[in-house]
Short mmCIF file of C-alpha atoms in Angstrom, two decimals:
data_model
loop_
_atom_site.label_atom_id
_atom_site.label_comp_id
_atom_site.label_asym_id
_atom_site.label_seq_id
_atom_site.Cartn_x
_atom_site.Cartn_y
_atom_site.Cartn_z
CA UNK A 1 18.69 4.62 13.10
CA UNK A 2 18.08 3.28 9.82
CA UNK A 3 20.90 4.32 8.23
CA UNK A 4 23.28 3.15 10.96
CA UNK A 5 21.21 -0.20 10.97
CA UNK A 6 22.72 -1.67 7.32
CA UNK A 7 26.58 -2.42 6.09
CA UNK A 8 26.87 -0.13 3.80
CA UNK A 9 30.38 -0.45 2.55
CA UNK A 10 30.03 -4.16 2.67
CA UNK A 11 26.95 -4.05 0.86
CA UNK A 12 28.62 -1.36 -2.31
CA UNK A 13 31.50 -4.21 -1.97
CA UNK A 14 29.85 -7.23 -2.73
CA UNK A 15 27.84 -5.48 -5.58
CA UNK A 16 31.07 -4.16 -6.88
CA UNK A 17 30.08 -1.19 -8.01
CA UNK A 18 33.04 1.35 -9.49
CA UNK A 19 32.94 4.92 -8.20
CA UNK A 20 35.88 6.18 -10.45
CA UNK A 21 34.81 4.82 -13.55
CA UNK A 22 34.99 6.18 -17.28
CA UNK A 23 32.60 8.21 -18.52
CA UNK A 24 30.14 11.00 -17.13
CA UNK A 25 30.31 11.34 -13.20
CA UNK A 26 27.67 9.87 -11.31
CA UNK A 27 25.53 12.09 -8.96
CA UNK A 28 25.50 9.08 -6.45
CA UNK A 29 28.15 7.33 -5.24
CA UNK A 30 28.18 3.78 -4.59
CA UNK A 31 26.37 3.72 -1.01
CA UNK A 32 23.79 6.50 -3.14
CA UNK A 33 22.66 4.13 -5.16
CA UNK A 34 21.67 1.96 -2.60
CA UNK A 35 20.35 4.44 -0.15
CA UNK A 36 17.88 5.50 -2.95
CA UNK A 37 16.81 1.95 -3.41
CA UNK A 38 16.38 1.22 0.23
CA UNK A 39 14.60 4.83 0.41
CA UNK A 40 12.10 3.65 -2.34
CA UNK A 41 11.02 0.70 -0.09
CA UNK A 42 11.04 2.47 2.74
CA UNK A 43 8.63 5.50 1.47
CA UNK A 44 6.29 3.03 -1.09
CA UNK A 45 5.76 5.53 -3.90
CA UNK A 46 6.54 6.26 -7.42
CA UNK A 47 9.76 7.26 -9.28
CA UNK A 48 8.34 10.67 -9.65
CA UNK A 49 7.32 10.88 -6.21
CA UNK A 50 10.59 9.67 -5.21
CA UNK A 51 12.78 12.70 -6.30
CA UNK A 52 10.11 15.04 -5.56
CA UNK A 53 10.97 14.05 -2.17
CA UNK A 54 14.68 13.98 -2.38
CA UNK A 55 14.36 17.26 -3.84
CA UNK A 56 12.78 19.09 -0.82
CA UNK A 57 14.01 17.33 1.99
CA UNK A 58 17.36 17.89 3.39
CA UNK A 59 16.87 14.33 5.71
CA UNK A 60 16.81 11.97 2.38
CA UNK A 61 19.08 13.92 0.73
CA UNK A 62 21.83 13.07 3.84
CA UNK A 63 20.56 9.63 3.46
CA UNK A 64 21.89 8.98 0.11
CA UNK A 65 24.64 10.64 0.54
CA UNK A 66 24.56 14.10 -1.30
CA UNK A 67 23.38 18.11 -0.95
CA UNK A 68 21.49 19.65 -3.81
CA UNK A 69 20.92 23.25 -1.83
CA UNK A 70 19.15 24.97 -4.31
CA UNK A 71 19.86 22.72 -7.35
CA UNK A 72 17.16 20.28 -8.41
CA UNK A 73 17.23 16.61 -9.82
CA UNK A 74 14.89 16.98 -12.92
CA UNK A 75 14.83 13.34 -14.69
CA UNK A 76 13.16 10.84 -12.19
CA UNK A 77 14.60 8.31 -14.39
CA UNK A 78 17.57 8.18 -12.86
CA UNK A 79 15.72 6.06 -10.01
CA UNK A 80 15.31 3.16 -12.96
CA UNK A 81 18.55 3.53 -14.31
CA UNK A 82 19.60 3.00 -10.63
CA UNK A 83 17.77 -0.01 -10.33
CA UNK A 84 18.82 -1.27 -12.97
CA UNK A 85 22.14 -0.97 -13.41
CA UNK A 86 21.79 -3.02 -9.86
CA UNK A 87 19.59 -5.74 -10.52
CA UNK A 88 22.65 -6.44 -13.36
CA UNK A 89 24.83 -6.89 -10.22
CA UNK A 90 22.52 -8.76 -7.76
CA UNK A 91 23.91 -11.72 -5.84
CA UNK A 92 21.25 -12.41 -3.01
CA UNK A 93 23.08 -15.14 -0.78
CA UNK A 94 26.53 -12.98 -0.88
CA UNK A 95 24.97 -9.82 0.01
CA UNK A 96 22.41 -11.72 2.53
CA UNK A 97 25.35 -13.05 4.42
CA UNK A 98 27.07 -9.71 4.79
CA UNK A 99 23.30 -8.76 6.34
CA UNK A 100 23.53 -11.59 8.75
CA UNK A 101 26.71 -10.78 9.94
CA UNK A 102 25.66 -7.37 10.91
CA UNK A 103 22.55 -8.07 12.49
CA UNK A 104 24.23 -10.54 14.15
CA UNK A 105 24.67 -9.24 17.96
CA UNK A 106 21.02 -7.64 17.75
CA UNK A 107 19.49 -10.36 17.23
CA UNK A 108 18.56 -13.30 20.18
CA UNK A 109 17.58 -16.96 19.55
CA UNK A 110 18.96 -17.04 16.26
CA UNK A 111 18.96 -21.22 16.54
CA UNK A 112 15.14 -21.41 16.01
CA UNK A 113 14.13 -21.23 12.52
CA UNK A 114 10.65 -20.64 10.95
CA UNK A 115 10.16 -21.18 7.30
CA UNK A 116 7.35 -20.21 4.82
CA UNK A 117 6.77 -19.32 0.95
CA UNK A 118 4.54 -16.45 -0.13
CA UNK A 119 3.70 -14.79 -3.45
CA UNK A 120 4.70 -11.81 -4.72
CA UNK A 121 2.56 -10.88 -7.07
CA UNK A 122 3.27 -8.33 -10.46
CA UNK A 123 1.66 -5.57 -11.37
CA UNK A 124 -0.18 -6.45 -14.27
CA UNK A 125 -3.65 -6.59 -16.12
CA UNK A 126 -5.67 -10.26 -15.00
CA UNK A 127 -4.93 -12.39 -17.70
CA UNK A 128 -7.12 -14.41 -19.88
CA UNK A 129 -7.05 -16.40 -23.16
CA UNK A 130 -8.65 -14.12 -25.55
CA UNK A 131 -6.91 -10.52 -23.97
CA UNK A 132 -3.65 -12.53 -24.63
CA UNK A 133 -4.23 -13.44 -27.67
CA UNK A 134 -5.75 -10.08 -28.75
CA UNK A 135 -2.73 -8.04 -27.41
CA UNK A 136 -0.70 -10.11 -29.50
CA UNK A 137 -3.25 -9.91 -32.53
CA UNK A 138 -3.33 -5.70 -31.67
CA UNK A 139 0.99 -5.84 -31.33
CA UNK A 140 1.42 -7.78 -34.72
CA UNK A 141 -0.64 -5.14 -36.37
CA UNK A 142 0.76 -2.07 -35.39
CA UNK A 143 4.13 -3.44 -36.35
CA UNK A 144 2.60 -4.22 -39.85
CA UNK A 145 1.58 -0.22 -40.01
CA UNK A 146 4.65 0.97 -39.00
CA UNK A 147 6.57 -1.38 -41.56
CA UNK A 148 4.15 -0.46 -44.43
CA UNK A 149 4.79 3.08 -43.72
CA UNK A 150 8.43 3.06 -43.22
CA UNK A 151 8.98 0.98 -46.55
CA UNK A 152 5.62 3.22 -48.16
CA UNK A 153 4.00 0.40 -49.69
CA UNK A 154 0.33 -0.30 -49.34
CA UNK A 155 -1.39 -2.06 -46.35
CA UNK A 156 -2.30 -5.57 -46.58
CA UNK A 157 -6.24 -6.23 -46.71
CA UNK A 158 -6.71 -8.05 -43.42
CA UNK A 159 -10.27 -7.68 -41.11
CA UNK A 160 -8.42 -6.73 -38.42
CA UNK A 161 -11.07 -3.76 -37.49
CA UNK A 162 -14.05 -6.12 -38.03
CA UNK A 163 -12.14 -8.36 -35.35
CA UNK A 164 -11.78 -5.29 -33.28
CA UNK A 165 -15.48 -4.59 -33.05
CA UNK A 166 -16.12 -8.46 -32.40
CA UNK A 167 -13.84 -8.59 -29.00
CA UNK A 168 -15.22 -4.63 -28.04
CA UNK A 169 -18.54 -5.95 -27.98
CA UNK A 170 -17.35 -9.91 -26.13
CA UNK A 171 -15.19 -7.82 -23.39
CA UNK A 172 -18.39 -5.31 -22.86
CA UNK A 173 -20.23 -8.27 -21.75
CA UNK A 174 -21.18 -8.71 -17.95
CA UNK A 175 -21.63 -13.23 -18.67
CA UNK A 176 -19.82 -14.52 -21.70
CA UNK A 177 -20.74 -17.93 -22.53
CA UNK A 178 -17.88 -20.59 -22.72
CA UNK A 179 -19.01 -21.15 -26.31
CA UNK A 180 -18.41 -17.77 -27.15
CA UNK A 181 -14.97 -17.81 -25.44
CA UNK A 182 -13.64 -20.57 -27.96
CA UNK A 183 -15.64 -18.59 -30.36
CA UNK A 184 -13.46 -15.96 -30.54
CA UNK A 185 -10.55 -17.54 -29.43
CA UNK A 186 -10.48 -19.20 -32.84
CA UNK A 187 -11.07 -16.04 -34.40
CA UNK A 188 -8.53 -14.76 -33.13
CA UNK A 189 -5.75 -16.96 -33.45
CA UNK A 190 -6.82 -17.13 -36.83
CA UNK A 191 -6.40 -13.03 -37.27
CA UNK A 192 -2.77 -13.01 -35.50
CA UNK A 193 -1.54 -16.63 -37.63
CA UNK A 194 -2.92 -14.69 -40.76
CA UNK A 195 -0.83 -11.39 -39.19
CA UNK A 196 2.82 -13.34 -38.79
CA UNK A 197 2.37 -14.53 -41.75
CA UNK A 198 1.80 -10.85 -43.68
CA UNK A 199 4.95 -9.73 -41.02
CA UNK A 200 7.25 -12.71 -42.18
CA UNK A 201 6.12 -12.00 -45.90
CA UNK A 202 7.29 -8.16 -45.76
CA UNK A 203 10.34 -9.05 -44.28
CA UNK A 204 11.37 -11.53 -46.55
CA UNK A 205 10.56 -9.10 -49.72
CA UNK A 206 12.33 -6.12 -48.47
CA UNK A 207 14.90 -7.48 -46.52
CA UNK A 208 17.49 -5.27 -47.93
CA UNK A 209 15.74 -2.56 -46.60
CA UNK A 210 14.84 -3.39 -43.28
CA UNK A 211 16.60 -2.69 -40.15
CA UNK A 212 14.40 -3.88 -37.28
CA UNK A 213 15.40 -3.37 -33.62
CA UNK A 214 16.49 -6.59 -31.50
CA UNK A 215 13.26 -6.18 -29.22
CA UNK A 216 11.37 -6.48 -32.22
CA UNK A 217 12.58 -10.21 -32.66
CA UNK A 218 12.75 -11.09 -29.18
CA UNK A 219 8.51 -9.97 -28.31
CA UNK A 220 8.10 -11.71 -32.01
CA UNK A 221 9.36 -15.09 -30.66
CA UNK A 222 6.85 -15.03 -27.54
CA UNK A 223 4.25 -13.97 -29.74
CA UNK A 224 5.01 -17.04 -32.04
CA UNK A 225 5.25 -18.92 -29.12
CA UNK A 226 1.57 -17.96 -27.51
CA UNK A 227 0.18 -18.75 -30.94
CA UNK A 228 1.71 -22.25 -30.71
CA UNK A 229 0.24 -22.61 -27.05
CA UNK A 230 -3.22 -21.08 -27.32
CA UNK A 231 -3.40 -23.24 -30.82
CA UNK A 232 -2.67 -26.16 -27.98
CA UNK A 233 -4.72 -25.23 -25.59
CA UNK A 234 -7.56 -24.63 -27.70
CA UNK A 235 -7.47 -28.57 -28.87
CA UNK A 236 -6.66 -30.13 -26.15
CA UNK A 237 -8.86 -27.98 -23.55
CA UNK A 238 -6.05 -28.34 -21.54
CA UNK A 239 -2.81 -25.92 -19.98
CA UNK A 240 0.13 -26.66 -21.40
CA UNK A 241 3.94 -26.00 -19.86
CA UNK A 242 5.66 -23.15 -19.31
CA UNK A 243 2.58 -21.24 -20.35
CA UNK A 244 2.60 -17.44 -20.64
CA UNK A 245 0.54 -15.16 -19.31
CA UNK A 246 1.67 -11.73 -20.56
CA UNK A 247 3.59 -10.72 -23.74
CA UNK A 248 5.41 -7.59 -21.77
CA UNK A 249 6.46 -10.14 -18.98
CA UNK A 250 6.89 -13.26 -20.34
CA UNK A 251 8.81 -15.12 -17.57
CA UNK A 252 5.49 -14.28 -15.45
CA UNK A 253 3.71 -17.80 -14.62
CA UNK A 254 0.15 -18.40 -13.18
CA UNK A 255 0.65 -19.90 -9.38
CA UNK A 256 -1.64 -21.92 -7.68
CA UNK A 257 -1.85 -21.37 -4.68
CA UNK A 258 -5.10 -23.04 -3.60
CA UNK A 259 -6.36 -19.92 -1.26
CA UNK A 260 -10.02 -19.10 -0.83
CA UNK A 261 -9.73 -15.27 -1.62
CA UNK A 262 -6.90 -16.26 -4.56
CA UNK A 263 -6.51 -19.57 -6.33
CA UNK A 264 -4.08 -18.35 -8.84
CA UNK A 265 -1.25 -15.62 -7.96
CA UNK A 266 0.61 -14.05 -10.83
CA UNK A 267 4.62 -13.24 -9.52
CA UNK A 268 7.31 -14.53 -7.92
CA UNK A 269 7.32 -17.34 -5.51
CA UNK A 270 9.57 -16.88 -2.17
CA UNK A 271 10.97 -19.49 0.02
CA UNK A 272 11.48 -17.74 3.17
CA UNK A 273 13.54 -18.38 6.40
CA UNK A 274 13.07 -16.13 9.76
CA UNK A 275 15.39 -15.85 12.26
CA UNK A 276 14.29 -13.70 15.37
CA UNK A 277 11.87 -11.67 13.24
CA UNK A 278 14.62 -11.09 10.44
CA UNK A 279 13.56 -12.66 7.01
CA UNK A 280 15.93 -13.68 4.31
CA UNK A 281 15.28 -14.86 0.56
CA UNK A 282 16.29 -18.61 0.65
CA UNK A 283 14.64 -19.46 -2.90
CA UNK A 284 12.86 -17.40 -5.35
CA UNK A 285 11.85 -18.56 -8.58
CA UNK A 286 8.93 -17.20 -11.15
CA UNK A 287 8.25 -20.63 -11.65
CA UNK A 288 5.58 -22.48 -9.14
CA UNK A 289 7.92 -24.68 -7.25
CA UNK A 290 7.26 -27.36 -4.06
CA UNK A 291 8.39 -25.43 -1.08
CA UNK A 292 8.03 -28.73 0.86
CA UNK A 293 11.40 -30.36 -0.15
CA UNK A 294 13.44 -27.36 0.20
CA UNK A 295 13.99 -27.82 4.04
CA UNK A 296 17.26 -29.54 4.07
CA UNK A 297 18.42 -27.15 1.86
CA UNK A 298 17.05 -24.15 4.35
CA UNK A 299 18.45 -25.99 7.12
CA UNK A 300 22.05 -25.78 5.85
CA UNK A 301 21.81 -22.13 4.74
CA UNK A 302 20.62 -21.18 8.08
CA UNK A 303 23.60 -22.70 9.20
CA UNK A 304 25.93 -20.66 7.13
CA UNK A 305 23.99 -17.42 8.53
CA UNK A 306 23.82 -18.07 12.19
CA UNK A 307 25.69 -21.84 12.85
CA UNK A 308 23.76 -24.06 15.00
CA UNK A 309 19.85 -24.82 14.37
CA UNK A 310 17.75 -26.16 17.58
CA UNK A 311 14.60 -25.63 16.54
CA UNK A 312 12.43 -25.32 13.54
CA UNK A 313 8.94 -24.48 12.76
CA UNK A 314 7.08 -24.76 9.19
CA UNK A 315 3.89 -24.91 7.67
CA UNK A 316 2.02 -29.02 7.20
CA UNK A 317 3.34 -29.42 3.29
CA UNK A 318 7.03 -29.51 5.00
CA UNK A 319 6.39 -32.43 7.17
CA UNK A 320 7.56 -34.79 4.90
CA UNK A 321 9.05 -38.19 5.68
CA UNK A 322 12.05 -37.22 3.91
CA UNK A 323 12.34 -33.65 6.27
CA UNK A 324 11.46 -35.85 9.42
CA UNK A 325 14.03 -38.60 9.11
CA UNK A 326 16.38 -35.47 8.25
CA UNK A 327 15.65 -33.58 11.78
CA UNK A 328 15.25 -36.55 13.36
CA UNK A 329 19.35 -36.97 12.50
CA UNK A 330 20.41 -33.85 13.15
CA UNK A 331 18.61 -33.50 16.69
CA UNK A 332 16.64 -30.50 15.64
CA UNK A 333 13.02 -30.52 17.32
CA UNK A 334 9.83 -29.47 14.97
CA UNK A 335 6.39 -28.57 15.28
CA UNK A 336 5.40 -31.30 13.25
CA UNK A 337 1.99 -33.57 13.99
CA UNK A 338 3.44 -36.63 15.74
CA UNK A 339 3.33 -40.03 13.76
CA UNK A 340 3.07 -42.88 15.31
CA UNK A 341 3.10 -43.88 18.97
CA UNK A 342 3.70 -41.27 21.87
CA UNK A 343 7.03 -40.94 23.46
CA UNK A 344 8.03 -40.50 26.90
CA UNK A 345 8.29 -36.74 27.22
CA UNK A 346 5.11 -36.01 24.82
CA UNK A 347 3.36 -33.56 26.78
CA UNK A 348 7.00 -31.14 26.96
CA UNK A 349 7.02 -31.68 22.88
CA UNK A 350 3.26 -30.93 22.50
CA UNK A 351 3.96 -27.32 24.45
CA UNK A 352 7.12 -26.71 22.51
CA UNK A 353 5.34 -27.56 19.24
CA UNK A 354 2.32 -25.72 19.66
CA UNK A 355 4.84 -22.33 20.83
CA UNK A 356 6.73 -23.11 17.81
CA UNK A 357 3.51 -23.18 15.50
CA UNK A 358 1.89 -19.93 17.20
CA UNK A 359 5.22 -17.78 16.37
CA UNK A 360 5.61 -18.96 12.93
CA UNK A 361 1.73 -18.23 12.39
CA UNK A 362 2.08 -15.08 14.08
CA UNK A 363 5.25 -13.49 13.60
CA UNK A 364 6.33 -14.80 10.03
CA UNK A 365 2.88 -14.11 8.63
CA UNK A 366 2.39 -10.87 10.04
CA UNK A 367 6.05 -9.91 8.25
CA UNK A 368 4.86 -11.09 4.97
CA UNK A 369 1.92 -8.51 5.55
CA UNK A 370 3.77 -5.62 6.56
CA UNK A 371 6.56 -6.03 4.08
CA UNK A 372 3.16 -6.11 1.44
CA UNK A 373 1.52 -3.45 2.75
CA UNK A 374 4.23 -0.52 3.72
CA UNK A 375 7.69 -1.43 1.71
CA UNK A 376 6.13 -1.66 -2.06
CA UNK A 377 5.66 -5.46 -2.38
CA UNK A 378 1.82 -5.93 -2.84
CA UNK A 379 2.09 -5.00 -6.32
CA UNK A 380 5.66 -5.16 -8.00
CA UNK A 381 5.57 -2.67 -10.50
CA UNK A 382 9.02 -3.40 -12.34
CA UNK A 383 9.12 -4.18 -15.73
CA UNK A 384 11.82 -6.70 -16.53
CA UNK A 385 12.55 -9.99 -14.33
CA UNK A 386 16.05 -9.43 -12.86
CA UNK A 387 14.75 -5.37 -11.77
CA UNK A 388 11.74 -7.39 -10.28
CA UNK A 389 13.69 -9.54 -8.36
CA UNK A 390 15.79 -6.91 -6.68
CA UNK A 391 12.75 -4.79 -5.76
CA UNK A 392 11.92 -7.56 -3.38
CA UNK A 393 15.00 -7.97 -2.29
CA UNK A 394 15.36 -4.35 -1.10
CA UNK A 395 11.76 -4.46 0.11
CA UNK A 396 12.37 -7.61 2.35
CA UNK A 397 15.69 -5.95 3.75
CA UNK A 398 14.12 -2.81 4.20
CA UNK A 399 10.92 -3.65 6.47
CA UNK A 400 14.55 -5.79 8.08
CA UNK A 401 16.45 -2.86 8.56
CA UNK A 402 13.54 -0.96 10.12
CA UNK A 403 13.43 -3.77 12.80
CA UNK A 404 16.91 -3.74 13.42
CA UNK A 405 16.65 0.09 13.43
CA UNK A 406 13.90 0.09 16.58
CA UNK A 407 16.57 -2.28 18.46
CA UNK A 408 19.06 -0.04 17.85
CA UNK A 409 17.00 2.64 19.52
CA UNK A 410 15.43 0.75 22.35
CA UNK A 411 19.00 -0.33 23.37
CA UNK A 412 20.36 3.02 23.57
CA UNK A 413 17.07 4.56 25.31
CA UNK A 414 18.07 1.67 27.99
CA UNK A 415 22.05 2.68 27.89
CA UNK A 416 21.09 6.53 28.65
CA UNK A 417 18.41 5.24 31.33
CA UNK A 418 21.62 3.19 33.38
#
């Protein structure tokens, strides 16, 4: 049902991937690919676990599109390379609109929207002033080592294992004052300014024997950049733009959020619109963005998807005066508290609002739940920003497709019954 549920030649289409291309031959074809990446989402495990099942089970293995019999797929990092050879290829509204086509005559009502953002957060360690600045600190040293050993040339003296001891014993702490925070803050930055220095020193000396890989320069420049921030930070005792959070994912930005359980959320922020039950991805950024004046612009890509909008039901921060005066215009009716005086019919648009509030509270949160808690998305365990992006995108459409999927099944349970 699943499988027969999602466009799969459109889909291999508008990601344009070549099946007869130079080079080795691929053990998936085109519609492989993305059977294994909607068979990730669908299953919520690891790589590893991944081919372990497409290895033993005939089912998945007819899913994506090939029979191994009695060979075996050994490197489960084929799944990554997958992904993201993919992510390289991703074009969310082009693919989403081949999605709404074909969901199209499943799907009832499809002129009431309901719109929401939720977080989807990364996998990755809490962060905190001095871890960040130690990681960088522990990074900038091991690149010294391998440098001085490579060239074999002596070590710089530097108390970086004195330093080591000091932030043991401060993480080992249950209550760390805040004066021993900026403590060893200082100490710190002072350590990794002292270690880019050393780095830059080496480099300029033996130049002419040096060959140092690209990522070397690129995680350089966001370490120099933390140093510059944290140095910031630390004298204005204040955040500062564009801060990072993590040297291995640097486009990662702290979120607020303003929930009890979680004030700050560390991922990708999603604008979402949901028509019928079916999500789609109208904005997603890594950056903390105002979901609140993004409702025109939801409004007309609804309308692209499935024409004519009626109806539309959104959280408070939406009811601007801007997004009133907008549906106001356009005739569309909201769930929106009522400013100023009463109108004629304002018991009928009290009932419709409150309907409109209950299935947007209901339905649309309860998908961003289930899409968390059974297609992969509580904690995104990708480790670059465009493969991050496209494992939500295949665990949205998944948890979609499995919806679509049930229709599918009731409707021909009711087609055998007549």
């Amino acid at each position: 049902m699943i499988h027969q549920s999602i466009p799969w030649n459109e889909l291999a289409k508008s990601f344009k991937i070549r099946e007869n291309r130079k080079g080795p031959t691929r053990m998936f074809s085109p519609q492989g690919m993305l059977a294994l990446m909607f068979l990730k989402s669908y299953v919520d495990c690891s790589d590893r676990k991944l081919i372990s099942y497409l290895n033993g089970n005939i089912d998945f293995q007819m899913f994506c599109g090939i029979f191994l019999g009695p060979d075996r797929i050994s490197n489960f990092k084929i799944v990554s390379d997958i992904r993201s050879e993919l992510s390289r290829r991703l074009d969310i509204k082009a693919l989403q609109a081949k999605l709404a086509d074909y969901w199209k005559p499943y799907m009832i009502e499809t002129n009431i929207m309901l719109e929401d953002a939720t977080c989807y957060e990364t996998s990755m360690r809490y962060p905190t002033n001095v871890k960040l600045v130690w990681e960088c600190s522990e990074w900038s040293y091991q690149q010294l080592r391998l440098i001085c050993k490579y060239l074999k040339i002596r070590m710089p003296r530097i108390k970086y294992e004195e330093q080591k001891d000091k932030y043991s014993a401060y993480s080992h702490k249950r209550k760390r004052t805040i004066k021993e925070t900026n403590k060893r803050i200082r100490s710190l930055l002072y350590l990794l300014e002292k270690l880019l220095g050393l780095l830059k020193q080496v480099e300029e000396q033996y130049q002419g024997r040096l060959e140092l890989p690209k990522g070397y320069y690129t995680k350089l420049k966001i370490i120099k950049k933390v140093l510059m921030q944290q140095r910031e930070m630390a004298q204005t005792r204040e955040s500062v733009k564009d801060r990072i959070v993590s040297i291995s994912k640097s486009y990662i930005r702290p979120i607020v959020r303003g929930k009890e359980v979680k004030a700050v959320e560390f991922g990708a922020k999603v604008n979402m619109i949901q028509f019928d039950g079916i999500n789609f991805i109208e904005h997603l950024s890594f950056n903390a963005f105002h979901e609140g004046i993004r409702l025109v612009k939801s409004i007309r890509y609804g309308r692209s998807l499935f024409g004519k909008i009626t109806h539309i039901s959104a959280d408070d921060i939406y009811a601007t005066n801007v997004n009133r005066k907008y549906s106001t215009r356009a005739h569309i009716v909201t769930n929106f508290k009522r400013k100023g005086r009463a109108g004629k019919h304002e018991e009928h648009r009290q009932i419709i609002s409150r309907e409109l509030r209950k299935e947007r509270a209901t339905r649309m949160e309860g998908s961003f739940g289930t899409e968390k808690e059974h297609y992969g998305l509580q904690k995104i365990k990708a480790r670059t920003e465009k493969n991050e992006i496209l494992w939500i995108f295949f665990g949205v459409h998944t948890a979609n497709a499995v919806r679509i999927a049930k229709r599918l099944a009731i409707s021909r349970v009711e087609r055998l019954a007549s």
